[in-house]
Structure formats: C-alpha cells, structure tokens
mmCIF file of C-alpha atoms and ligand atoms in Angstrom:
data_model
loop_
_atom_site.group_PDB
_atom_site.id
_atom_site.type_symbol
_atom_site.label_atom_id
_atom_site.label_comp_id
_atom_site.label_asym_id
_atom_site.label_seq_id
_atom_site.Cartn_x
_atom_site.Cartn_y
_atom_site.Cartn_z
ATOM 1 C CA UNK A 1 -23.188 4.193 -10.216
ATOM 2 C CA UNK A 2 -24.809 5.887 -7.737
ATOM 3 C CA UNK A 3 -22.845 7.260 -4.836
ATOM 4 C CA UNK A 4 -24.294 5.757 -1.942
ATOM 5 C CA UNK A 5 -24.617 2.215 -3.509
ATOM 6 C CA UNK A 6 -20.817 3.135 -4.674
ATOM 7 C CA UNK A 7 -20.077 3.939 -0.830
ATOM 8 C CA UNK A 8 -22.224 0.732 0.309
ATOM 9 C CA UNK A 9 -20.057 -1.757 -1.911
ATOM 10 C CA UNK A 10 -16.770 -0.193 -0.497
ATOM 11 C CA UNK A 11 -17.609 -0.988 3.016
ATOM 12 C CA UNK A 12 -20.177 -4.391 2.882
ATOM 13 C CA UNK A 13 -18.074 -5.474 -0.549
ATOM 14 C CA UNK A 14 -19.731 -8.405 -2.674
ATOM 15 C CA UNK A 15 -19.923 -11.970 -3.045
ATOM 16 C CA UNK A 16 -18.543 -13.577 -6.164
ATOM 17 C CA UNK A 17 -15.410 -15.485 -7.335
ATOM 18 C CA UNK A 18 -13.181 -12.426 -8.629
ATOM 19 C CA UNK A 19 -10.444 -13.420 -10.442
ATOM 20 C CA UNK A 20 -8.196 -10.444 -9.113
ATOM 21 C CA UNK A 21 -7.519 -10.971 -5.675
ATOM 22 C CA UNK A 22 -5.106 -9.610 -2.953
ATOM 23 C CA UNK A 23 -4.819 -11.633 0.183
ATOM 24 C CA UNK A 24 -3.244 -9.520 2.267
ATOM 25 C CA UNK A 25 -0.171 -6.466 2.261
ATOM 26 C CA UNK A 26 0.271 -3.241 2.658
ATOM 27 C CA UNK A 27 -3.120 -0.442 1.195
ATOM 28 C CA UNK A 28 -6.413 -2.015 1.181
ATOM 29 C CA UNK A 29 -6.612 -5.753 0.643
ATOM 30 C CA UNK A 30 -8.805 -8.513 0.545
ATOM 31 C CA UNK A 31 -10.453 -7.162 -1.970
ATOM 32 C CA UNK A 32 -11.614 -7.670 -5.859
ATOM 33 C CA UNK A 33 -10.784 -5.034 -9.005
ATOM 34 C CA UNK A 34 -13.521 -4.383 -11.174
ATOM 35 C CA UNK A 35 -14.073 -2.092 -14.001
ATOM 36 C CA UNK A 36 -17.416 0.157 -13.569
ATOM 37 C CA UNK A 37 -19.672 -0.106 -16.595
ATOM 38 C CA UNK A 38 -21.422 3.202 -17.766
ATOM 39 C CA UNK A 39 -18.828 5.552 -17.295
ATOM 40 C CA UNK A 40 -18.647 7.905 -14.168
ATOM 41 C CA UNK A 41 -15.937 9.534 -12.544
ATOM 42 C CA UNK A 42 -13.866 6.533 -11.581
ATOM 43 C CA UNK A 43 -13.290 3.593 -14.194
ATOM 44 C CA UNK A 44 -11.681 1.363 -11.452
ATOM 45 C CA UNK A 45 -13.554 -0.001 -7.777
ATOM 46 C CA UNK A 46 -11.664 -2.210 -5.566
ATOM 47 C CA UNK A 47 -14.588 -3.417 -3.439
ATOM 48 C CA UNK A 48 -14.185 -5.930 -0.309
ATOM 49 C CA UNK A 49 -14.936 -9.684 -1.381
ATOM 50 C CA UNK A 50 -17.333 -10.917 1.693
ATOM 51 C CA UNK A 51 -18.965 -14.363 1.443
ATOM 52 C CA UNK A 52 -21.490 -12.463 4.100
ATOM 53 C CA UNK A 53 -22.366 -9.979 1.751
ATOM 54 C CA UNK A 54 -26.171 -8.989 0.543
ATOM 55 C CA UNK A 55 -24.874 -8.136 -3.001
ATOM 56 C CA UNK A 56 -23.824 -10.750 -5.461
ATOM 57 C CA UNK A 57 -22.286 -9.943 -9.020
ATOM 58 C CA UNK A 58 -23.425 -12.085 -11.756
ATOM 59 C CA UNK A 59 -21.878 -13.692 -14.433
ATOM 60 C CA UNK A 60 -23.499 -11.100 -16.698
ATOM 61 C CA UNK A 61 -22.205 -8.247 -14.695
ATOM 62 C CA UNK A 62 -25.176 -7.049 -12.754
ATOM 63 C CA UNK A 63 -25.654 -6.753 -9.443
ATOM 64 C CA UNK A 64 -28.156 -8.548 -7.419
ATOM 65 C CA UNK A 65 -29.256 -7.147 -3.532
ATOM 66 C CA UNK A 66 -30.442 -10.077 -1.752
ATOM 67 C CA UNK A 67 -31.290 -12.025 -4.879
ATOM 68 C CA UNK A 68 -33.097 -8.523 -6.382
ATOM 69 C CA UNK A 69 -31.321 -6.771 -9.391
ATOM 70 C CA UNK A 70 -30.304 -3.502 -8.580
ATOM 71 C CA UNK A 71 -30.835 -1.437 -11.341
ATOM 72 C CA UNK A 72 -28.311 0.524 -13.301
ATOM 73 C CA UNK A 73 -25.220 -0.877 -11.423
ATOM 74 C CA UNK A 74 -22.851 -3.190 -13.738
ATOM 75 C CA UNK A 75 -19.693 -4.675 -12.298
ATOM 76 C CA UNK A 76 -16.886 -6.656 -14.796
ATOM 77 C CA UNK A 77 -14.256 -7.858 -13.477
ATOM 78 C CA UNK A 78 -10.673 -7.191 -14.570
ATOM 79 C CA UNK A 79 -8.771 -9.840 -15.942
ATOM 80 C CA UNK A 80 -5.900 -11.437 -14.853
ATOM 81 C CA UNK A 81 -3.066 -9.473 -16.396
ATOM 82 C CA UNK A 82 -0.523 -11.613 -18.614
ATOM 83 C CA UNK A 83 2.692 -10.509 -16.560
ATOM 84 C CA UNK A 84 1.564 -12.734 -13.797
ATOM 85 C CA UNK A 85 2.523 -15.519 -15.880
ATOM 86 C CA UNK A 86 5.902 -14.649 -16.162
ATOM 87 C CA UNK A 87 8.851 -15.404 -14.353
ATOM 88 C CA UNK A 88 12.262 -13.489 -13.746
ATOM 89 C CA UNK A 89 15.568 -15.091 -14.702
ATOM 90 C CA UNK A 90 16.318 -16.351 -11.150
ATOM 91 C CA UNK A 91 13.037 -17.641 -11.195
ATOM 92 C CA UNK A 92 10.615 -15.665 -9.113
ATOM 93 C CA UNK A 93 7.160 -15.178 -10.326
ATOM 94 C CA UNK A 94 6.524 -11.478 -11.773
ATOM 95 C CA UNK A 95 3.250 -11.687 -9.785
ATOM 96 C CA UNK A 96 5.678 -12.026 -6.390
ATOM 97 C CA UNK A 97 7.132 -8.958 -7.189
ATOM 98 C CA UNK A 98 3.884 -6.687 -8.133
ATOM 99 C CA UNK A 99 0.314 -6.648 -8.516
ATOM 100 C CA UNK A 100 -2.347 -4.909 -10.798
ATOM 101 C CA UNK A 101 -4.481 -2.634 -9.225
ATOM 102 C CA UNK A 102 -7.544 -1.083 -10.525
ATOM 103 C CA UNK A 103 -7.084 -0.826 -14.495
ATOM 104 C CA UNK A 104 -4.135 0.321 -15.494
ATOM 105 C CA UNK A 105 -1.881 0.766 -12.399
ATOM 106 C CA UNK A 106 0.871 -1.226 -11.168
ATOM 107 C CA UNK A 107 1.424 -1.630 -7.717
ATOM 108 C CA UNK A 108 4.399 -2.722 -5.387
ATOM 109 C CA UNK A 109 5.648 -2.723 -1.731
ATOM 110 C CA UNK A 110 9.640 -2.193 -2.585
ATOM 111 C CA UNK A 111 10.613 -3.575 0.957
ATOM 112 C CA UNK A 112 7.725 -5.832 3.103
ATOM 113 C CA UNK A 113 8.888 -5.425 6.572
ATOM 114 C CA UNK A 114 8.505 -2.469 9.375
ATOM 115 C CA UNK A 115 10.068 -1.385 12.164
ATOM 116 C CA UNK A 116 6.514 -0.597 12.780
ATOM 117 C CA UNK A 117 4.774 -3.775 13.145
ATOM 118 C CA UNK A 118 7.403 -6.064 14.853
ATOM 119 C CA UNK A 119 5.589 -5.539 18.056
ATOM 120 C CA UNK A 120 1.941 -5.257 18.759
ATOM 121 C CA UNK A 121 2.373 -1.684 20.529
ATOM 122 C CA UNK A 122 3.923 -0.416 17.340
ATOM 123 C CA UNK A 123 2.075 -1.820 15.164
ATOM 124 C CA UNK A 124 -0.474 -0.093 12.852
ATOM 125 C CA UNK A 125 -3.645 -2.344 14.242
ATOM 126 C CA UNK A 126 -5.389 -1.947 10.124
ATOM 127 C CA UNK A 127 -2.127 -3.040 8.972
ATOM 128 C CA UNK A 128 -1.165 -6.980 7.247
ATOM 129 C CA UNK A 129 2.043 -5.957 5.761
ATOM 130 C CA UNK A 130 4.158 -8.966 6.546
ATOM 131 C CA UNK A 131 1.432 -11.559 5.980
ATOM 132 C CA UNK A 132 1.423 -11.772 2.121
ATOM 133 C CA UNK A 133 5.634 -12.101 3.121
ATOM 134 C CA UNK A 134 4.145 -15.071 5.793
ATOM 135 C CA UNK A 135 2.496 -16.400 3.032
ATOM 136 C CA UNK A 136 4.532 -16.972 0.870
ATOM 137 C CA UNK A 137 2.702 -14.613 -2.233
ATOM 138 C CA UNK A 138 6.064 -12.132 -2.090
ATOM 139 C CA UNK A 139 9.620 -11.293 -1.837
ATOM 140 C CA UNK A 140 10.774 -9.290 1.349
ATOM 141 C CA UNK A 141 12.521 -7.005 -0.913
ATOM 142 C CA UNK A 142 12.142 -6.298 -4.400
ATOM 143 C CA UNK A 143 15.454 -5.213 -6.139
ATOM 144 C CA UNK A 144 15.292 -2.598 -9.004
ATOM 145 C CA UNK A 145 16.359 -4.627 -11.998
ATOM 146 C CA UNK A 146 13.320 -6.647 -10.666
ATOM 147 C CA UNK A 147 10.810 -3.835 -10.577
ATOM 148 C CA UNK A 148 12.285 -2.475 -13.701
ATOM 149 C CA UNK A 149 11.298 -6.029 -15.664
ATOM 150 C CA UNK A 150 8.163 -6.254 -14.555
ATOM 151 C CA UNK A 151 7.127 -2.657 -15.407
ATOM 152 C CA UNK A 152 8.363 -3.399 -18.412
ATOM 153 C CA UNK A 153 6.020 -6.371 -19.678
ATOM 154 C CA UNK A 154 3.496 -5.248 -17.716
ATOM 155 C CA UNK A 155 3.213 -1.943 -19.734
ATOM 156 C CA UNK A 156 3.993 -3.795 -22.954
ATOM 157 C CA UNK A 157 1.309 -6.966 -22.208
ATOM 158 C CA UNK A 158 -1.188 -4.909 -19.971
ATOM 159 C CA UNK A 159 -1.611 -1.499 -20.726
ATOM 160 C CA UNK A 160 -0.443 -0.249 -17.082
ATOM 161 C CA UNK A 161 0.232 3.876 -17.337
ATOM 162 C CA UNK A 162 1.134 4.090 -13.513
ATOM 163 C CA UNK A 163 2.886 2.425 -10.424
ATOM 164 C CA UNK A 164 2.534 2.693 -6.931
ATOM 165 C CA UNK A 165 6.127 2.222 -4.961
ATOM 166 C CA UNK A 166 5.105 1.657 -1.117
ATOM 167 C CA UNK A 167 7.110 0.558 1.197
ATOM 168 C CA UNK A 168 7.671 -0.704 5.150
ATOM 169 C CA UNK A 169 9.640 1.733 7.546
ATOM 170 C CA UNK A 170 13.035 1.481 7.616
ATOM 171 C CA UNK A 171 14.827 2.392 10.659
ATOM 172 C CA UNK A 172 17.629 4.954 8.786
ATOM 173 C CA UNK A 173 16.654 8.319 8.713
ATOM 174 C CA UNK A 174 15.689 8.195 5.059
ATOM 175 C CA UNK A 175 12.464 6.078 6.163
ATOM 176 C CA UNK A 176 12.775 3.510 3.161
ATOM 177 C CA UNK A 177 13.835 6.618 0.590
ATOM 178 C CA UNK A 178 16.980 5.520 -0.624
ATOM 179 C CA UNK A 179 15.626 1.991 -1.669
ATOM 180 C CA UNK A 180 12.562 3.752 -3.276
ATOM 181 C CA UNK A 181 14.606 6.372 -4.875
ATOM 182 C CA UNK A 182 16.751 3.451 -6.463
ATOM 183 C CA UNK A 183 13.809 1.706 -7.925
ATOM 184 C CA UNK A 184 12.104 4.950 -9.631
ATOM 185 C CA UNK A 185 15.035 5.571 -11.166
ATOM 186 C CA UNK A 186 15.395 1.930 -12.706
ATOM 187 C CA UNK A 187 12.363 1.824 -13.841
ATOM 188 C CA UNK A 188 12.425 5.350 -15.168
ATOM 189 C CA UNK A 189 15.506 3.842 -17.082
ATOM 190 C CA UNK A 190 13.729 1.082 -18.379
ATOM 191 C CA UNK A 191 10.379 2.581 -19.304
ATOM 192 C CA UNK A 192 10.166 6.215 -19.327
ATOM 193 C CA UNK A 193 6.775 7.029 -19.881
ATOM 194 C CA UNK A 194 5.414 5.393 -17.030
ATOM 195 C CA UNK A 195 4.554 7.826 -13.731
ATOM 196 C CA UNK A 196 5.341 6.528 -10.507
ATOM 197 C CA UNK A 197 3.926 7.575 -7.208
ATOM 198 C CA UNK A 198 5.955 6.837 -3.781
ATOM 199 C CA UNK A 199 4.457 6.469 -0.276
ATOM 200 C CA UNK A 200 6.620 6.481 2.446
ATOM 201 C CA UNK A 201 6.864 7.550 6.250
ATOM 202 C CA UNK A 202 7.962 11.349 6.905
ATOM 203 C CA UNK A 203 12.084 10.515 6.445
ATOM 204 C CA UNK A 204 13.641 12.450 9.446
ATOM 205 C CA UNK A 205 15.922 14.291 6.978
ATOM 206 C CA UNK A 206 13.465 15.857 4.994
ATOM 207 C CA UNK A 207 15.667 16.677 2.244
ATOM 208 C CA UNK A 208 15.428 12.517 0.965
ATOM 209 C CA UNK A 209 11.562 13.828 -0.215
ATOM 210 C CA UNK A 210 13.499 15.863 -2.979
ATOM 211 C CA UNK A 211 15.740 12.632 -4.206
ATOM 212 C CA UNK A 212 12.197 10.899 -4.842
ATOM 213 C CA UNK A 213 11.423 13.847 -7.027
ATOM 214 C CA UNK A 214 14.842 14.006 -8.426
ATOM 215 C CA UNK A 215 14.554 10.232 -9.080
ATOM 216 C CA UNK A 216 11.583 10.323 -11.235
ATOM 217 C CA UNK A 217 8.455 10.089 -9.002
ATOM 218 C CA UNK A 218 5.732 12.035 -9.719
ATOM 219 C CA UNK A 219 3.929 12.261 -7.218
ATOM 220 C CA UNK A 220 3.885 11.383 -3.094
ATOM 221 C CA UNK A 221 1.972 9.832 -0.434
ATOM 222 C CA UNK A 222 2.781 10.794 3.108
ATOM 223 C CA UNK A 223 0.319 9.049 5.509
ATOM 224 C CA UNK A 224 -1.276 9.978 8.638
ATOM 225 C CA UNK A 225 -4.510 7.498 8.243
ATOM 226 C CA UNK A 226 -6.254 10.146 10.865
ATOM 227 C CA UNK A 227 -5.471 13.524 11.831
ATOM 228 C CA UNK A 228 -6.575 13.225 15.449
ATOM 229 C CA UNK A 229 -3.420 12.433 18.082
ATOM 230 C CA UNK A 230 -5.847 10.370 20.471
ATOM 231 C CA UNK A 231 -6.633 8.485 17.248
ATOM 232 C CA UNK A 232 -3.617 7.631 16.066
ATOM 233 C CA UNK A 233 -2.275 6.694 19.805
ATOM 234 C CA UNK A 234 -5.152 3.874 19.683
ATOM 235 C CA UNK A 235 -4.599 2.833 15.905
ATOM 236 C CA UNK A 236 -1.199 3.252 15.010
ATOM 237 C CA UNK A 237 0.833 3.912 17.816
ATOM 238 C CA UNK A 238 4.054 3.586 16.540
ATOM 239 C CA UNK A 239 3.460 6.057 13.509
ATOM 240 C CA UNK A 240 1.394 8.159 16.687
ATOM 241 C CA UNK A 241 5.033 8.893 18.096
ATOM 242 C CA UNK A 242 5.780 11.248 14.970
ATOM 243 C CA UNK A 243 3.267 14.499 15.791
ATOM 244 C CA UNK A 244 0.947 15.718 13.325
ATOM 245 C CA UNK A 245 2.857 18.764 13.261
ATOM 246 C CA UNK A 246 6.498 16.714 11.338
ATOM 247 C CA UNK A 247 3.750 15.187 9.045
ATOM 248 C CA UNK A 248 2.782 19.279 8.315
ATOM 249 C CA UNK A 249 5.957 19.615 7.500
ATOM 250 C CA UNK A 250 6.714 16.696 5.237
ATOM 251 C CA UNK A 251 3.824 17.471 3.251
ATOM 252 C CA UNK A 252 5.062 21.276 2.872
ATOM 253 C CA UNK A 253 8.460 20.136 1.556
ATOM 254 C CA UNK A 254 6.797 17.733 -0.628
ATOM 255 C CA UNK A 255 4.836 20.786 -2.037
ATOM 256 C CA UNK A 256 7.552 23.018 -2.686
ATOM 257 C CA UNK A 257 9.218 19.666 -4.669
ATOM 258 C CA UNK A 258 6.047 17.471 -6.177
ATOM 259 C CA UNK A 259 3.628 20.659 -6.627
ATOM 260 C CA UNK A 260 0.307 21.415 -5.558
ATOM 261 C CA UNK A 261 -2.086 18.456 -5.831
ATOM 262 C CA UNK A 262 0.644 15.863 -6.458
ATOM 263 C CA UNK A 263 1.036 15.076 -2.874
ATOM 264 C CA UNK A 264 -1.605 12.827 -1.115
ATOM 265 C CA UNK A 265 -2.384 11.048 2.461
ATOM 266 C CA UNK A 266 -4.865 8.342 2.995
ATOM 267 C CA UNK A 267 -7.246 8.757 5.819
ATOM 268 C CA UNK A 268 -9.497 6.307 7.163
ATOM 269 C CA UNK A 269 -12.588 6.519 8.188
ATOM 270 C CA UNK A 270 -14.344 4.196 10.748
ATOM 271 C CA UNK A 271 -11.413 4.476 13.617
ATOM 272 C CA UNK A 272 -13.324 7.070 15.692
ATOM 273 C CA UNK A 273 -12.747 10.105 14.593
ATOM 274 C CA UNK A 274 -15.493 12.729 14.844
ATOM 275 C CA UNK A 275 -16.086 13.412 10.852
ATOM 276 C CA UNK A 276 -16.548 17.110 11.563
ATOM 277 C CA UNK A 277 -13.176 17.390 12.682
ATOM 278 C CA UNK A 278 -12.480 14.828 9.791
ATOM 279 C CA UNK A 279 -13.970 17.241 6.948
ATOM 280 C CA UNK A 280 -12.463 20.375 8.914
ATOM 281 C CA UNK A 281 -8.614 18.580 8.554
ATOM 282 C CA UNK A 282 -9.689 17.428 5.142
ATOM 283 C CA UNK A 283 -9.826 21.336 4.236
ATOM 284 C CA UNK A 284 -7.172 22.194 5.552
ATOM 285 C CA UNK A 285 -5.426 19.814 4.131
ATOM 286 C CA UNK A 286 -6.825 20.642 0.804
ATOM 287 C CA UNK A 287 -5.696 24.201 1.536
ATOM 288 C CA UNK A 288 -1.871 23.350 1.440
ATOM 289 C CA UNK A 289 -2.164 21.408 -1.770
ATOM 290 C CA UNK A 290 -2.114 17.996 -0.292
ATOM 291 C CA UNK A 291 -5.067 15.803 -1.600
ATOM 292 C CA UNK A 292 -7.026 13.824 1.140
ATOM 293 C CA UNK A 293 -7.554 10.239 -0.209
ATOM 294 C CA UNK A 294 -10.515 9.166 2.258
ATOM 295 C CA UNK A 295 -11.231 5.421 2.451
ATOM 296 C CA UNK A 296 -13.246 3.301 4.378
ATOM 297 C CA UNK A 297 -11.362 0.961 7.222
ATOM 298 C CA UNK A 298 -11.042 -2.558 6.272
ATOM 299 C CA UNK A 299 -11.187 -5.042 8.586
ATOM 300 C CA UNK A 300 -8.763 -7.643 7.360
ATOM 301 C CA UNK A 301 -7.625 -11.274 8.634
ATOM 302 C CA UNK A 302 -4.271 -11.072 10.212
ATOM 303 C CA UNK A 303 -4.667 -7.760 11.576
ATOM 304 C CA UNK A 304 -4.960 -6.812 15.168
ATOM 305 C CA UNK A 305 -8.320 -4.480 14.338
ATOM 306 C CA UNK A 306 -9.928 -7.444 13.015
ATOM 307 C CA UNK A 307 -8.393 -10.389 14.652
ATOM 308 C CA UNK A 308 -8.138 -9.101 18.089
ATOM 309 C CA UNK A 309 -10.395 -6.061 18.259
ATOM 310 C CA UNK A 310 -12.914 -6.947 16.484
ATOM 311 C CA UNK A 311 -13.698 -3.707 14.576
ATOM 312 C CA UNK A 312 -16.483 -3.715 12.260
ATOM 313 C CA UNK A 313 -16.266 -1.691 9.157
ATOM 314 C CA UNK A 314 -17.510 1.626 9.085
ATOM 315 C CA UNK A 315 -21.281 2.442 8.864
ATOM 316 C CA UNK A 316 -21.500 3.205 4.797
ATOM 317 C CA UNK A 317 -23.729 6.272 5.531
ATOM 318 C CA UNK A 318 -20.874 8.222 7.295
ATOM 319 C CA UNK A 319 -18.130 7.199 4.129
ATOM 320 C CA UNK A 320 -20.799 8.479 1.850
ATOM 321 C CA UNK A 321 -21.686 11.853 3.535
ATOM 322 C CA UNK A 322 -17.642 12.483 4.370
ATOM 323 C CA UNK A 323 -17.088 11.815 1.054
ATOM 324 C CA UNK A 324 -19.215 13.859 -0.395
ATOM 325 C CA UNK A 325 -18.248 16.983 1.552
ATOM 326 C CA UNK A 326 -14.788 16.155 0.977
ATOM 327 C CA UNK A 327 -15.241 15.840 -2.917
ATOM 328 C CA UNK A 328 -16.950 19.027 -2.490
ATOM 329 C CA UNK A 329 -14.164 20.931 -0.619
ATOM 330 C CA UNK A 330 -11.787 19.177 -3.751
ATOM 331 C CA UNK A 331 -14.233 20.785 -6.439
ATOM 332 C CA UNK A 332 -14.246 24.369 -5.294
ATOM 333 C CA UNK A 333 -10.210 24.064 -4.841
ATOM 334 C CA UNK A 334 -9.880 22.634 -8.287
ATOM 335 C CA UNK A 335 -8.068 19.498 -6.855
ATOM 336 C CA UNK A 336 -9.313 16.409 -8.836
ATOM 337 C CA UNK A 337 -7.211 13.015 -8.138
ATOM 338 C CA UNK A 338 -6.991 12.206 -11.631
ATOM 339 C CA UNK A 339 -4.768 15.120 -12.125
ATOM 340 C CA UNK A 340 -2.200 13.613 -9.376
ATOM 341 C CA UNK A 341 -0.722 11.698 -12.096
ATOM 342 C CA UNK A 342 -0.066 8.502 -10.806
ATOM 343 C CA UNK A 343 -0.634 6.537 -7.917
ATOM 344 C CA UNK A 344 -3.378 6.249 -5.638
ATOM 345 C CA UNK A 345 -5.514 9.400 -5.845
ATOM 346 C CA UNK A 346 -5.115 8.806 -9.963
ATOM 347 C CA UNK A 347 -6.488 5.581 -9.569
ATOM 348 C CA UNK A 348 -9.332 5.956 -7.142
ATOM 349 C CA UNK A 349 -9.874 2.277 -6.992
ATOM 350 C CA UNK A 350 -10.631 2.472 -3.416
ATOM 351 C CA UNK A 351 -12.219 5.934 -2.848
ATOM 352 C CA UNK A 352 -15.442 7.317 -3.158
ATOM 353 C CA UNK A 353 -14.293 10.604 -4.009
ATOM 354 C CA UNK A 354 -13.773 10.698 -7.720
ATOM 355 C CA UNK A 355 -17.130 9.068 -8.166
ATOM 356 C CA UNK A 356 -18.226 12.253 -6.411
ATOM 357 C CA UNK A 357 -16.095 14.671 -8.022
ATOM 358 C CA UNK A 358 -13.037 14.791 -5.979
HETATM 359 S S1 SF4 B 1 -6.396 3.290 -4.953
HETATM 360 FE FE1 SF4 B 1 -4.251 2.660 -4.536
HETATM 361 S S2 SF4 B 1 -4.392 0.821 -3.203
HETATM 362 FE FE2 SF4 B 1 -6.430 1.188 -4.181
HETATM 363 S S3 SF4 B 1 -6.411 -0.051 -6.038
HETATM 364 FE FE3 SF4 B 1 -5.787 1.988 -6.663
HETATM 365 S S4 SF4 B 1 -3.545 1.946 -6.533
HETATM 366 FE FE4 SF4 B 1 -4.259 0.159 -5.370
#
C-alpha cells in the first residue's frame, strides 16, 4: 500500500463493520485489525474505525474514497480468533483476559488501574485505561495461571507467536515489575516458544528491568509518548514529573540487559511537538539502540484529549513525512522492528514505519 494512503488510514481510519474491535484500554484503541493484501513491509494495520470517514472497505476487500475505488489498496479483516470463545475454570471469558492484535500477537494489560489516571492532573489526557475495566470488557488484574491459559489456546487455536504484557503504574518502586515479571515467567512455563514483550513505567529501582529479562521477556517498552518536557507537562503530567533524563537512563539499563534494538518507546505525534525536534530525538534515540515506535494520536471517547479538549487527530501529512525520515534514520542504523522480536515494534500494527522500512 502506498505510504501516504497507509499514513491517511492511520489517522482518518475507515468505515465498515470490523469484526475485531477494541473499545477502549491501554495502546491505541478504537480501532479495527486488518491483514494488508499484496505484501509490503507490515502484514498487520490497526486503522481507526470512524463512521465519519471518506474511505469505506468493501465486502470484497477494496477500498472505496468517497464511493471511488482506490486502486491497489486491499483490506481483509482478521477474524475473530477461537480463544475468545473460551472460558477459564472460574468462569471468566478468555477474551476478558486478552485480546488479538494485529495477526499473530497477543496482547494484555496484566493490571488495569494507575496511580496515574485517578485524578485528571495526573492523568495521561490520550489515555482510556480504566474504561474497558468501567465497562465491564476486563478483569482489573489478570493472574498468571490466567495469562498462562490463554497463551496457551491461543497459540494452539490461533497461531499467535508473540504477546504484549502492559500494564498500569503501580505505586511500589518496581512500577508494576514484579506482577509482570510473575506472568512472563508463567507463561514462559506454559508455552516456551512464545516471545513476550513488557511495557512498563521507568521502576525507580532500576535493577527490576533485569528481573523482566531474567523472567523471560524479550524485549521492552519504556514510554515517554514525547520527548519534549513542555509537552509532556500538557499531555501527561503525571508521567511529566519523571525527567527525560531517568527515562535516558531506563532505556540504557534496558540496553545493557534486552540488547540493542530490543528496547522500544512509543511516541506520538499530533500533541505539539515541533517534528524537527521530533526526528532529531528520534535519532538520538536510534543512536542508543532504543527503537522509536512513532504513531499517530488517537482521539478516543473517554479520554480527556477527546472528551474535554477536543483534540483532533493529527494532520496525516506530518505522520507520513515523520515517518518517513524516521524509517530512514532506522534503515541506515540497521534497526528494523521486526527484528525486536516481539511486541509492538514486531508487530507494527499501528505504525507507519515498517511500511516504510523502519
Ligand atoms: S502495534 Fe502494539 S498496540 Fe498496535 S496492534 Fe500491534 S501489538 Fe497492539
């Protein structure tokens, strides 16, 4: 597909009933999986679903701009995995307890509540992480046994290779670790050849990065969702009260343990940030090993952005021409996200940048 339709999709999404479908939670929601036909960098797009959308997907799999077919752009959607029809022994629906993302990766949020968001000047104004919990569509926290089950049929029944562990803010000074740490290593246990990728907070002990690594993760995602302080005061001001510079350091320790290139941070674009300074971060980020995952803000019912602020989504011209420089600074290091291993960078569901090269 070509990039800037590729870049236009991610931010304006499409209109259709898609039969994957996350309401609302931590990472990019609201949004449909599809499968990109005809190859390309990126087998996977998580695009916005937006009943205001010009673009339409057809039954047949094309796409259709304001009733025209656009040509050479195919769109199937992913079906609904079988483990969402199954049910744990004490009776909680597998689907509760984790979701399939893209094609083939498994995702979970181990523990759905933040110290972050239980007030409005903490909390992270993209964020929704407690309204799927509101909602009803999951468990506040998922228990290892739990994670290790569903990993389990959902390898077997599914084909999943890879799981993403994220996970609300804890207030101990292991950030959420020691829960993660728990469930890698049960599901490790259970099914060995799957490769798990954490996210988590910079723990104020960094040494809790190494017991991830220790526990079977393969990879890490620290992140900052913009490298600019005056930023981050404005979008997530309680993450904003933990300097760039501790972040710096979390991703160096998780260097030294993880590698180079198996250590990731998702920035946004569309908050403000001037995307020189955006590209220029992006490189140096690149040059310490750490692999920017760029993605376009979302605005999503139940957050403050959209609900309160009103922020529109980005313009898709500035994703696609960050995106491109970024996949460009990727190229010439040699970083490619597929070669994370697991998680989100692997996937590239909701990026640009492997369609581009990154
Ligand atoms: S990139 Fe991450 S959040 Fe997006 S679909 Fe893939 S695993 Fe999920």
């Amino acid at each position: 597909m070509e990039p800037a339709l590729r870049t236009e999709l991610a931010v304006v999404g499409v209109r259709t009933a898609s039969p994957l479908r996350r309401r609302a939670g931590a990472g990019p929601s609201d949004d449909g999986h599809w499968r990109l036909a005809g190859g390309g960098g990126c087998p996977a797009a998580a695009l916005p679903l937006s009943a205001d959308s010009p673009y339409e997907v057809m039954e047949d799999g094309r796409i259709t701009k304001d009733g025209v077919v656009v040509e050479d752009a195919m769109l199937e959607p992913i079906d609904r995995p079988a483990f969402y029809d199954l049910v744990t022994d004490d009776g909680i629906p597998y689907e509760k307890l984790a979701r399939l993302h893209g094609t083939n990766v498994l995702a979970t949020t181990v523990v759905q509540t933040c110290i972050r968001y239980t007030s409005e000047s903490t909390r992270c104004r993209f964020c929704t992480i407690e309204e799927s919990l509101r909602a009803g569509a999951t468990t506040q926290v998922k228990f290892p046994d739990q994670l290790a089950e569903v990993a389990d049929a959902a390898v077997r029944l599914d084909g999943v290779e890879h799981m993403v562990m994220t996970t609300g803010t804890s207030n101990g000074r292991d950030r959420g670790a020691k829960h993660l740490a728990r469930c890698v290593r049960a599901v490790k246990e259970r099914v060995p050849g799957i490769r798990i990728q954490v996210q988590i907070e910079p723990p104020l002990d960094l040494s809790y990065i190494a017991s991830l690594r220790d526990a079977g993760a393969e990879a890490i995602g620290i992140h900052i969702e913009s490298l600019d302080q005056a930023v981050r005061e404005r979008w997530t001001p309680g993450k904003a009260t933990v300097p760039v510079s501790r972040y710096e350091e979390a991703w160096q320790e998780a260097v030294r343990v993880f590698g180079r290139n198996r250590v990731s941070t998702y920035l946004l674009v569309g908050l403000g940030e001037d995307p020189d300074e955006l590209v220029a971060g992006c490189e140096r980020l690149i040059g310490m090993g750490v692999y920017p995952f760029v993605v376009p803000y979302r605005p999503l019912d139940g957050s403050l952005a959209n609900d309160v602020d009103r922020v529109p989504a980005p313009d898709p011209s500035l994703l696609l021409s960050v995106s491109m420089r970024i996949a460009a600074a990727l190229d010439v290091a040699g970083m490619r996200g597929a070669d994370q291993g697991a998680g989100c960078a692997a996937c590239g569901a909701c990026s640009a940048l492997q369609e581009l090269g990154g």
